[in-house]
mmCIF file of C-alpha atoms in Angstrom:
data_model
loop_
_atom_site.group_PDB
_atom_site.id
_atom_site.type_symbol
_atom_site.label_atom_id
_atom_site.label_comp_id
_atom_site.label_asym_id
_atom_site.label_seq_id
_atom_site.Cartn_x
_atom_site.Cartn_y
_atom_site.Cartn_z
ATOM 1 C CA MET A 1392 -27.489 -123.548 -109.297
ATOM 2 C CA VAL A 1393 -24.261 -121.585 -109.247
ATOM 3 C CA LEU A 1394 -22.752 -121.470 -105.795
ATOM 4 C CA PRO A 1395 -21.136 -118.333 -104.435
ATOM 5 C CA LYS A 1396 -17.375 -118.283 -104.874
ATOM 6 C CA THR A 1397 -16.685 -118.580 -101.140
ATOM 7 C CA GLU A 1398 -18.613 -121.863 -101.079
ATOM 8 C CA THR A 1399 -16.791 -123.420 -104.040
ATOM 9 C CA VAL A 1400 -13.305 -123.206 -102.530
ATOM 10 C CA ARG A 1401 -12.961 -125.253 -99.372
ATOM 11 C CA GLY A 1402 -10.036 -126.864 -97.627
ATOM 12 C CA ALA A 1403 -9.685 -130.452 -96.475
ATOM 13 C CA THR A 1404 -11.666 -129.719 -93.309
ATOM 14 C CA GLY A 1405 -14.548 -128.223 -95.266
ATOM 15 C CA ALA A 1406 -13.827 -124.706 -94.080
ATOM 16 C CA ALA A 1407 -13.745 -121.948 -96.649
ATOM 17 C CA ALA A 1408 -10.219 -120.934 -97.669
ATOM 18 C CA PRO A 1409 -9.279 -117.408 -96.567
ATOM 19 C CA PRO A 1410 -9.300 -114.884 -99.409
ATOM 20 C CA GLU A 1411 -5.955 -113.872 -100.855
ATOM 21 C CA PRO A 1412 -4.800 -110.596 -99.299
ATOM 22 C CA GLN A 1413 -4.660 -107.752 -101.781
ATOM 23 C CA PRO A 1414 -1.221 -106.162 -102.132
ATOM 24 C CA GLY A 1415 -1.052 -102.684 -100.679
ATOM 25 C CA VAL A 1416 0.627 -99.629 -102.109
ATOM 26 C CA ARG A 1417 3.841 -100.484 -100.316
ATOM 27 C CA GLU A 1418 3.943 -104.004 -101.735
ATOM 28 C CA LEU A 1419 3.149 -102.726 -105.238
ATOM 29 C CA ALA A 1420 5.969 -100.200 -104.924
ATOM 30 C CA VAL A 1421 8.396 -102.950 -103.907
ATOM 31 C CA ARG A 1422 7.314 -105.257 -106.741
ATOM 32 C CA TYR A 1423 7.000 -102.825 -109.602
ATOM 33 C CA GLY A 1424 8.607 -99.575 -108.438
ATOM 34 C CA PHE A 1425 11.930 -100.156 -110.120
ATOM 35 C CA ILE A 1426 10.327 -101.289 -113.371
ATOM 36 C CA ALA A 1427 8.124 -98.182 -113.245
ATOM 37 C CA ILE A 1428 11.198 -95.971 -112.825
ATOM 38 C CA THR A 1429 12.795 -97.580 -115.872
ATOM 39 C CA VAL A 1430 9.677 -97.126 -118.001
ATOM 40 C CA VAL A 1431 9.164 -93.527 -116.853
ATOM 41 C CA LEU A 1432 12.756 -92.587 -117.684
ATOM 42 C CA PHE A 1433 12.524 -94.239 -121.090
ATOM 43 C CA VAL A 1434 9.244 -92.485 -121.912
ATOM 44 C CA PHE A 1435 10.610 -89.153 -120.672
ATOM 45 C CA PHE A 1436 13.736 -89.258 -122.831
ATOM 46 C CA ALA A 1437 11.794 -90.607 -125.823
ATOM 47 C CA ALA A 1438 9.218 -87.817 -125.529
ATOM 48 C CA THR A 1439 11.703 -84.985 -125.048
ATOM 49 C CA GLU A 1440 14.593 -86.034 -127.299
ATOM 50 C CA GLU A 1441 13.879 -86.949 -130.906
ATOM 51 C CA SER A 1442 17.255 -88.618 -131.417
ATOM 52 C CA PHE A 1443 16.677 -90.847 -128.383
ATOM 53 C CA ARG A 1444 13.669 -92.571 -129.947
ATOM 54 C CA GLN A 1445 15.469 -93.449 -133.163
ATOM 55 C CA PRO A 1446 15.887 -97.235 -133.576
ATOM 56 C CA SER A 1447 19.621 -96.824 -134.166
ATOM 57 C CA THR A 1448 19.963 -94.999 -130.838
ATOM 58 C CA LEU A 1449 18.029 -97.686 -128.998
ATOM 59 C CA PHE A 1450 20.242 -100.450 -130.372
ATOM 60 C CA SER A 1451 23.349 -98.394 -129.615
ATOM 61 C CA MET A 1452 22.100 -97.976 -126.057
ATOM 62 C CA LEU A 1453 21.669 -101.735 -125.639
ATOM 63 C CA LYS A 1454 25.055 -102.317 -127.229
ATOM 64 C CA PHE A 1455 26.626 -99.840 -124.816
ATOM 65 C CA ALA A 1456 25.079 -101.689 -121.864
ATOM 66 C CA SER A 1457 26.150 -105.138 -123.095
ATOM 67 C CA VAL A 1458 29.590 -105.199 -121.435
ATOM 68 C CA VAL A 1459 28.215 -104.132 -118.049
ATOM 69 C CA ALA A 1460 25.367 -106.635 -118.400
ATOM 70 C CA VAL A 1461 27.676 -109.588 -119.106
ATOM 71 C CA VAL A 1462 30.088 -108.741 -116.291
ATOM 72 C CA GLY A 1463 27.107 -108.040 -114.003
ATOM 73 C CA LEU A 1464 25.754 -111.542 -114.659
ATOM 74 C CA GLY A 1465 29.030 -112.940 -113.343
ATOM 75 C CA VAL A 1466 28.778 -110.785 -110.230
ATOM 76 C CA THR A 1467 25.202 -112.025 -109.812
ATOM 77 C CA LEU A 1468 26.388 -115.635 -109.698
ATOM 78 C CA THR A 1469 28.806 -114.860 -106.857
ATOM 79 C CA MET A 1470 26.095 -112.931 -105.001
ATOM 80 C CA VAL A 1471 23.807 -115.958 -105.291
ATOM 81 C CA VAL A 1472 26.258 -117.959 -103.146
ATOM 82 C CA GLY A 1473 26.571 -115.093 -100.674
ATOM 83 C CA GLY A 1474 29.813 -113.636 -102.003
ATOM 84 C CA LEU A 1475 30.957 -110.789 -104.217
ATOM 85 C CA ASP A 1476 33.656 -110.777 -106.887
ATOM 86 C CA LEU A 1477 35.631 -107.521 -106.847
ATOM 87 C CA SER A 1478 38.111 -108.719 -109.479
ATOM 88 C CA VAL A 1479 35.734 -108.650 -112.471
ATOM 89 C CA GLY A 1480 36.830 -105.231 -113.732
ATOM 90 C CA ALA A 1481 40.505 -106.216 -113.551
ATOM 91 C CA VAL A 1482 39.786 -109.497 -115.356
ATOM 92 C CA ALA A 1483 37.950 -107.653 -118.142
ATOM 93 C CA GLY A 1484 40.849 -105.216 -118.471
ATOM 94 C CA MET A 1485 43.341 -108.070 -118.530
ATOM 95 C CA SER A 1486 41.287 -109.705 -121.271
ATOM 96 C CA VAL A 1487 41.709 -106.588 -123.391
ATOM 97 C CA THR A 1488 45.488 -106.721 -122.959
ATOM 98 C CA ILE A 1489 45.761 -110.478 -123.638
ATOM 99 C CA SER A 1490 43.662 -110.309 -126.787
ATOM 100 C CA ALA A 1491 45.660 -107.334 -128.084
ATOM 101 C CA MET A 1492 49.009 -108.993 -127.349
ATOM 102 C CA THR A 1493 47.937 -112.233 -128.992
ATOM 103 C CA MET A 1494 46.896 -110.586 -132.246
ATOM 104 C CA VAL A 1495 49.186 -107.539 -132.469
ATOM 105 C CA ILE A 1496 52.476 -108.703 -130.922
ATOM 106 C CA TYR A 1497 52.296 -112.444 -131.638
ATOM 107 C CA ALA A 1498 50.303 -112.115 -134.895
ATOM 108 C CA GLN A 1499 47.794 -114.846 -134.040
ATOM 109 C CA VAL A 1500 44.214 -115.149 -135.278
ATOM 110 C CA GLY A 1501 41.149 -113.992 -133.352
ATOM 111 C CA GLY A 1502 40.094 -117.529 -132.412
ATOM 112 C CA ILE A 1503 43.301 -118.125 -130.474
ATOM 113 C CA ALA A 1504 42.914 -114.773 -128.709
ATOM 114 C CA ILE A 1505 39.366 -115.677 -127.674
ATOM 115 C CA ALA A 1506 40.459 -119.083 -126.351
ATOM 116 C CA LEU A 1507 43.349 -117.592 -124.343
ATOM 117 C CA VAL A 1508 41.130 -114.872 -122.849
ATOM 118 C CA LEU A 1509 38.451 -117.343 -121.742
ATOM 119 C CA LEU A 1510 41.104 -119.654 -120.290
ATOM 120 C CA ALA A 1511 42.675 -116.766 -118.373
ATOM 121 C CA GLY A 1512 39.282 -115.713 -117.008
ATOM 122 C CA ALA A 1513 38.535 -119.229 -115.801
ATOM 123 C CA LEU A 1514 42.032 -119.498 -114.276
ATOM 124 C CA ILE A 1515 41.628 -116.299 -112.258
ATOM 125 C CA GLY A 1516 38.191 -117.474 -111.146
ATOM 126 C CA ALA A 1517 39.780 -120.743 -110.003
ATOM 127 C CA VAL A 1518 42.437 -118.825 -108.064
ATOM 128 C CA ASN A 1519 39.699 -116.801 -106.363
ATOM 129 C CA ALA A 1520 37.936 -120.055 -105.505
ATOM 130 C CA LEU A 1521 41.165 -121.447 -104.071
ATOM 131 C CA LEU A 1522 41.655 -118.383 -101.880
ATOM 132 C CA ILE A 1523 38.047 -118.395 -100.652
ATOM 133 C CA VAL A 1524 37.156 -122.068 -100.368
ATOM 134 C CA VAL A 1525 40.467 -123.746 -99.542
ATOM 135 C CA LEU A 1526 42.424 -120.985 -97.804
ATOM 136 C CA ARG A 1527 39.234 -119.614 -96.164
ATOM 137 C CA ILE A 1528 39.911 -115.954 -96.916
ATOM 138 C CA PRO A 1529 36.679 -113.870 -96.895
ATOM 139 C CA ASP A 1530 35.282 -113.248 -100.376
ATOM 140 C CA LEU A 1531 35.715 -109.487 -100.424
ATOM 141 C CA LEU A 1532 39.304 -109.585 -99.183
ATOM 142 C CA ALA A 1533 40.350 -112.419 -101.492
ATOM 143 C CA THR A 1534 38.904 -110.860 -104.648
ATOM 144 C CA LEU A 1535 40.205 -107.416 -103.637
ATOM 145 C CA ALA A 1536 43.723 -108.848 -103.436
ATOM 146 C CA SER A 1537 43.384 -110.680 -106.749
ATOM 147 C CA MET A 1538 42.048 -107.477 -108.327
ATOM 148 C CA PHE A 1539 45.255 -105.613 -107.467
ATOM 149 C CA VAL A 1540 47.440 -108.519 -108.598
ATOM 150 C CA VAL A 1541 45.673 -108.799 -111.963
ATOM 151 C CA MET A 1542 45.735 -105.032 -112.507
ATOM 152 C CA GLY A 1543 49.489 -105.074 -112.038
ATOM 153 C CA LEU A 1544 50.195 -108.273 -113.948
ATOM 154 C CA LYS A 1545 48.502 -107.052 -117.125
ATOM 155 C CA LEU A 1546 50.954 -104.123 -117.291
ATOM 156 C CA VAL A 1547 54.148 -106.183 -116.936
ATOM 157 C CA PRO A 1548 54.409 -107.752 -120.421
ATOM 158 C CA VAL A 1549 53.579 -104.470 -122.181
ATOM 159 C CA ASP A 1550 55.751 -102.220 -119.961
ATOM 160 C CA GLY A 1551 52.671 -100.297 -118.894
ATOM 161 C CA GLN A 1552 51.860 -99.221 -122.451
ATOM 162 C CA SER A 1553 48.738 -99.737 -124.526
ATOM 163 C CA VAL A 1554 49.000 -102.243 -127.377
ATOM 164 C CA SER A 1555 48.117 -101.045 -130.862
ATOM 165 C CA SER A 1556 48.904 -101.929 -134.448
ATOM 166 C CA GLY A 1557 52.286 -100.627 -135.596
ATOM 167 C CA MET A 1558 53.656 -100.130 -132.093
ATOM 168 C CA VAL A 1559 57.413 -100.340 -131.544
ATOM 169 C CA LEU A 1560 58.489 -103.335 -129.437
ATOM 170 C CA ARG A 1561 61.303 -103.585 -126.891
ATOM 171 C CA ASP A 1562 63.845 -104.728 -129.524
ATOM 172 C CA GLY A 1563 63.029 -101.792 -131.782
ATOM 173 C CA SER A 1564 61.005 -103.811 -134.271
ATOM 174 C CA VAL A 1565 57.430 -103.032 -135.266
ATOM 175 C CA ALA A 1566 54.619 -105.271 -134.016
ATOM 176 C CA PRO A 1567 53.763 -107.592 -136.921
ATOM 177 C CA GLY A 1568 50.064 -108.223 -136.247
ATOM 178 C CA ARG A 1569 46.770 -106.410 -136.001
ATOM 179 C CA PHE A 1570 43.240 -106.936 -134.749
ATOM 180 C CA THR A 1571 41.696 -109.436 -137.144
ATOM 181 C CA PRO A 1572 38.307 -108.753 -138.803
ATOM 182 C CA ASP A 1573 36.693 -111.822 -137.236
ATOM 183 C CA PHE A 1574 37.634 -110.598 -133.770
ATOM 184 C CA LEU A 1575 36.435 -107.048 -134.436
ATOM 185 C CA ALA A 1576 33.108 -108.533 -135.570
ATOM 186 C CA ILE A 1577 32.334 -109.508 -131.953
ATOM 187 C CA ASP A 1578 31.264 -105.924 -131.276
ATOM 188 C CA ARG A 1579 30.680 -104.563 -134.767
ATOM 189 C CA ALA A 1580 28.647 -107.294 -136.480
ATOM 190 C CA PHE A 1581 24.847 -107.317 -136.751
ATOM 191 C CA VAL A 1582 22.297 -110.104 -136.986
ATOM 192 C CA GLY A 1583 19.574 -108.344 -138.911
ATOM 193 C CA PRO A 1584 19.147 -104.974 -137.184
ATOM 194 C CA VAL A 1585 20.392 -106.300 -133.843
ATOM 195 C CA PRO A 1586 24.044 -105.794 -132.824
ATOM 196 C CA LEU A 1587 25.862 -109.042 -132.033
ATOM 197 C CA PRO A 1588 26.771 -107.992 -128.437
ATOM 198 C CA VAL A 1589 23.049 -107.593 -127.681
ATOM 199 C CA LEU A 1590 22.417 -111.150 -128.858
ATOM 200 C CA ILE A 1591 25.352 -112.403 -126.775
ATOM 201 C CA VAL A 1592 23.839 -110.766 -123.696
ATOM 202 C CA GLY A 1593 20.446 -112.312 -124.474
ATOM 203 C CA VAL A 1594 21.917 -115.806 -124.787
ATOM 204 C CA LEU A 1595 23.954 -115.475 -121.588
ATOM 205 C CA ALA A 1596 20.972 -114.053 -119.676
ATOM 206 C CA VAL A 1597 18.719 -116.949 -120.714
ATOM 207 C CA ALA A 1598 21.456 -119.469 -119.900
ATOM 208 C CA THR A 1599 22.056 -117.902 -116.466
ATOM 209 C CA TRP A 1600 18.325 -117.753 -115.685
ATOM 210 C CA PHE A 1601 17.856 -121.373 -116.743
ATOM 211 C CA PHE A 1602 20.885 -122.528 -114.767
ATOM 212 C CA LEU A 1603 19.848 -120.741 -111.566
ATOM 213 C CA THR A 1604 16.141 -121.549 -111.611
ATOM 214 C CA ARG A 1605 15.700 -124.739 -113.610
ATOM 215 C CA THR A 1606 18.662 -126.864 -112.597
ATOM 216 C CA ARG A 1607 19.552 -128.595 -109.342
ATOM 217 C CA TRP A 1608 22.950 -126.878 -109.318
ATOM 218 C CA GLY A 1609 21.376 -123.432 -109.517
ATOM 219 C CA ARG A 1610 18.839 -124.089 -106.777
ATOM 220 C CA LEU A 1611 21.563 -125.440 -104.490
ATOM 221 C CA MET A 1612 23.636 -122.321 -105.144
ATOM 222 C CA TYR A 1613 20.709 -120.240 -103.850
ATOM 223 C CA ALA A 1614 20.506 -122.559 -100.828
ATOM 224 C CA VAL A 1615 24.217 -122.110 -100.150
ATOM 225 C CA GLY A 1616 23.860 -118.336 -100.315
ATOM 226 C CA ALA A 1617 20.800 -118.310 -98.035
ATOM 227 C CA ASN A 1618 22.214 -120.554 -95.316
ATOM 228 C CA PRO A 1619 25.583 -122.211 -95.925
ATOM 229 C CA GLU A 1620 25.632 -123.999 -92.559
ATOM 230 C CA ALA A 1621 22.211 -125.585 -93.113
ATOM 231 C CA SER A 1622 23.250 -126.540 -96.639
ATOM 232 C CA ARG A 1623 26.387 -128.229 -95.331
ATOM 233 C CA LEU A 1624 24.404 -130.157 -92.724
ATOM 234 C CA ALA A 1625 22.036 -131.264 -95.508
ATOM 235 C CA GLY A 1626 24.948 -132.807 -97.381
ATOM 236 C CA VAL A 1627 25.552 -130.061 -99.917
ATOM 237 C CA ARG A 1628 29.188 -129.572 -100.853
ATOM 238 C CA VAL A 1629 29.178 -125.846 -100.171
ATOM 239 C CA GLY A 1630 32.739 -125.257 -101.298
ATOM 240 C CA ARG A 1631 32.123 -126.832 -104.684
ATOM 241 C CA TYR A 1632 29.201 -124.525 -105.468
ATOM 242 C CA ARG A 1633 30.994 -121.435 -104.255
ATOM 243 C CA ALA A 1634 34.026 -122.350 -106.369
ATOM 244 C CA LEU A 1635 31.816 -122.835 -109.424
ATOM 245 C CA ALA A 1636 30.317 -119.376 -108.960
ATOM 246 C CA TYR A 1637 33.735 -117.702 -108.978
ATOM 247 C CA VAL A 1638 34.988 -119.644 -111.990
ATOM 248 C CA LEU A 1639 31.854 -118.676 -113.936
ATOM 249 C CA SER A 1640 32.257 -115.080 -112.798
ATOM 250 C CA GLY A 1641 35.805 -115.054 -114.188
ATOM 251 C CA VAL A 1642 34.593 -116.435 -117.520
ATOM 252 C CA PHE A 1643 31.782 -113.864 -117.757
ATOM 253 C CA ALA A 1644 34.238 -111.060 -116.997
ATOM 254 C CA ALA A 1645 36.513 -112.395 -119.744
ATOM 255 C CA ILE A 1646 33.603 -112.379 -122.226
ATOM 256 C CA GLY A 1647 32.872 -108.771 -121.264
ATOM 257 C CA GLY A 1648 36.537 -107.993 -121.866
ATOM 258 C CA LEU A 1649 36.375 -109.605 -125.321
ATOM 259 C CA ILE A 1650 33.450 -107.374 -126.306
ATOM 260 C CA LEU A 1651 35.263 -104.332 -124.913
ATOM 261 C CA SER A 1652 38.501 -105.182 -126.724
ATOM 262 C CA SER A 1653 36.636 -105.629 -130.004
ATOM 263 C CA ARG A 1654 34.900 -102.285 -129.429
ATOM 264 C CA ILE A 1655 38.010 -100.155 -128.867
ATOM 265 C CA GLY A 1656 40.239 -102.093 -131.299
ATOM 266 C CA GLN A 1657 43.398 -101.816 -129.228
ATOM 267 C CA GLY A 1658 44.874 -102.968 -125.940
ATOM 268 C CA ASP A 1659 44.079 -99.897 -123.846
ATOM 269 C CA ILE A 1660 45.655 -100.446 -120.431
ATOM 270 C CA SER A 1661 42.926 -98.375 -118.737
ATOM 271 C CA ALA A 1662 40.090 -100.465 -120.210
ATOM 272 C CA GLY A 1663 37.812 -102.045 -117.634
ATOM 273 C CA ASN A 1664 38.806 -99.758 -114.769
ATOM 274 C CA SER A 1665 35.236 -98.510 -114.245
ATOM 275 C CA LEU A 1666 33.530 -101.830 -114.910
ATOM 276 C CA LEU A 1667 33.658 -103.096 -111.330
ATOM 277 C CA LEU A 1668 31.426 -100.409 -109.860
ATOM 278 C CA ASP A 1669 28.946 -100.544 -112.735
ATOM 279 C CA ALA A 1670 28.736 -104.358 -112.677
ATOM 280 C CA VAL A 1671 28.215 -104.499 -108.922
ATOM 281 C CA ALA A 1672 25.648 -101.708 -109.164
ATOM 282 C CA VAL A 1673 23.490 -103.440 -111.791
ATOM 283 C CA ALA A 1674 23.661 -106.740 -109.877
ATOM 284 C CA LEU A 1675 22.563 -105.019 -106.657
ATOM 285 C CA VAL A 1676 19.839 -103.121 -108.500
ATOM 286 C CA GLY A 1677 18.596 -106.418 -109.892
ATOM 287 C CA THR A 1678 17.799 -107.728 -106.421
ATOM 288 C CA SER A 1679 14.955 -105.214 -106.140
ATOM 289 C CA VAL A 1680 13.144 -106.175 -109.353
ATOM 290 C CA LEU A 1681 9.659 -107.635 -108.677
ATOM 291 C CA GLY A 1682 10.442 -107.532 -104.961
ATOM 292 C CA LEU A 1683 12.416 -110.774 -105.179
ATOM 293 C CA GLY A 1684 15.047 -109.540 -102.759
ATOM 294 C CA ARG A 1685 17.656 -111.877 -104.191
ATOM 295 C CA PRO A 1686 20.198 -111.779 -107.035
ATOM 296 C CA ASN A 1687 18.676 -112.861 -110.356
ATOM 297 C CA ALA A 1688 19.629 -112.760 -114.023
ATOM 298 C CA TRP A 1689 16.717 -110.719 -115.384
ATOM 299 C CA GLY A 1690 17.007 -108.146 -112.623
ATOM 300 C CA THR A 1691 20.666 -107.644 -113.498
ATOM 301 C CA ILE A 1692 19.801 -107.207 -117.175
ATOM 302 C CA LEU A 1693 17.117 -104.662 -116.294
ATOM 303 C CA GLY A 1694 19.634 -102.817 -114.133
ATOM 304 C CA ALA A 1695 22.074 -102.678 -117.046
ATOM 305 C CA VAL A 1696 19.322 -101.430 -119.372
ATOM 306 C CA LEU A 1697 18.408 -98.722 -116.866
ATOM 307 C CA VAL A 1698 22.038 -97.592 -116.701
ATOM 308 C CA GLY A 1699 22.103 -97.549 -120.509
ATOM 309 C CA ILE A 1700 18.929 -95.439 -120.624
ATOM 310 C CA LEU A 1701 20.330 -93.019 -118.060
ATOM 311 C CA ILE A 1702 23.728 -92.566 -119.684
ATOM 312 C CA THR A 1703 22.333 -92.322 -123.223
ATOM 313 C CA GLY A 1704 19.529 -89.957 -122.262
ATOM 314 C CA LEU A 1705 21.722 -87.717 -120.119
ATOM 315 C CA THR A 1706 24.407 -87.587 -122.803
ATOM 316 C CA ILE A 1707 21.895 -86.578 -125.489
ATOM 317 C CA THR A 1708 20.483 -83.848 -123.251
ATOM 318 C CA GLY A 1709 23.998 -82.474 -122.672
ATOM 319 C CA PHE A 1710 24.125 -83.385 -118.986
ATOM 320 C CA PRO A 1711 27.722 -83.015 -117.697
ATOM 321 C CA TYR A 1712 29.598 -86.313 -117.633
ATOM 322 C CA TYR A 1713 30.766 -85.683 -114.083
ATOM 323 C CA GLY A 1714 27.156 -85.509 -112.928
ATOM 324 C CA GLN A 1715 26.164 -88.847 -114.437
ATOM 325 C CA ASP A 1716 27.757 -90.805 -111.595
ATOM 326 C CA ILE A 1717 25.615 -88.831 -109.148
ATOM 327 C CA VAL A 1718 22.463 -89.857 -111.015
ATOM 328 C CA LYS A 1719 23.574 -93.502 -111.123
ATOM 329 C CA GLY A 1720 24.234 -93.403 -107.401
ATOM 330 C CA ILE A 1721 20.778 -91.992 -106.681
ATOM 331 C CA VAL A 1722 19.146 -94.711 -108.804
ATOM 332 C CA LEU A 1723 21.116 -97.403 -106.978
ATOM 333 C CA LEU A 1724 20.039 -95.892 -103.676
ATOM 334 C CA LEU A 1725 16.380 -96.027 -104.746
ATOM 335 C CA ALA A 1726 16.744 -99.683 -105.681
ATOM 336 C CA LEU A 1727 18.318 -100.490 -102.331
ATOM 337 C CA LEU A 1728 15.454 -98.709 -100.574
ATOM 338 C CA PHE A 1729 13.013 -101.008 -102.389
ATOM 339 C CA SER A 1730 14.992 -104.110 -101.333
ATOM 340 C CA PHE A 1731 16.047 -103.289 -97.800
ATOM 341 C CA THR A 1732 13.684 -100.622 -96.472
ATOM 342 C CA LEU A 1733 10.255 -100.971 -98.070
ATOM 343 C CA SER A 1734 10.224 -104.726 -98.590
ATOM 344 C CA ARG A 1735 8.889 -106.858 -95.747
ATOM 345 C CA ARG A 1736 10.767 -109.801 -97.212
ATOM 346 C CA ARG A 1737 14.311 -110.136 -95.916
ATOM 347 C CA SER A 1738 16.857 -109.688 -98.675
ATOM 348 C CA ARG A 1739 18.468 -112.946 -99.727
ATOM 349 C CA TYR A 1740 21.781 -111.302 -100.434
ATOM 350 C CA ALA A 1741 24.143 -111.376 -97.469
ATOM 351 C CA PRO A 1742 27.790 -112.359 -97.287
ATOM 352 C CA ALA A 1743 28.059 -116.074 -96.548
ATOM 353 C CA ALA A 1744 29.928 -117.333 -93.536
ATOM 354 C CA VAL A 1745 33.085 -119.300 -94.127
ATOM 355 C CA ILE A 1746 32.349 -123.015 -93.950
#
């Protein structure tokens, strides 16, 4: 005889387990609302604009979003520990200048430029960690100060001028080097039909997700961000995990700068200026995905894809460029409503107290 379902599931006391509550409309909106918005926008642009649904356009859209996605992953790591890195845009811009100087002015190969850029990113991340963990300056103030310092420092060696092949140097000579083909391949190469920057984002997203959710270090970083005092009392070295987050954020910003430098093919001194707001926006948007209410790698990637869909679709439809920021702001506001207003779960992102 087949027993009714309520009689087959019983607890240790023999009492029937209470049925799982069905999610209401509000909970469904919190969990899947942002994903639904992304899908609806994609379907709308694909249905109304023929050029939008071309495979080449889709890959270009993902390629466009790759820099923001990589830098946003770094911001996500600092948000996990309850902080926020405001220096990522400046670090990406500095990476453009360093790579251009290395190849154009000092005539070095692309590999050396990549190594120097990554080292500089890690160094700035370490300085941020020093300011925050050792000198106990609040995250926002410390990274705001380092942002201004880096933005100024990158202009000093080039006298405030962009670096390009054939430029005239201070002594009147012509710069001997140029961007090497292997370096330019970072943004312009393909693996099959997929642009290389898209693959780089995929690898970094998987690595970040695995680190945060499948390793002890990642789980302790979430614990530090949720309650640093309780983590300290439990024996967790809070400062070490917060320092690691800022060093990784600096490295991710440097990688974003490498992709950007390869894309524009010169040391544009204004490169990276708008990256900060976009990277913070996609990381904040990511907290609302699936109603998690906490920073996460896949949410950040989805936020970057949504920004790519918006910018690409609006550009194809001829929407004024000055109105695109308004649309991005409205989308960010919707995401924050999902996380902070509709969700019954308290958001896990809050600035950590200084320990």
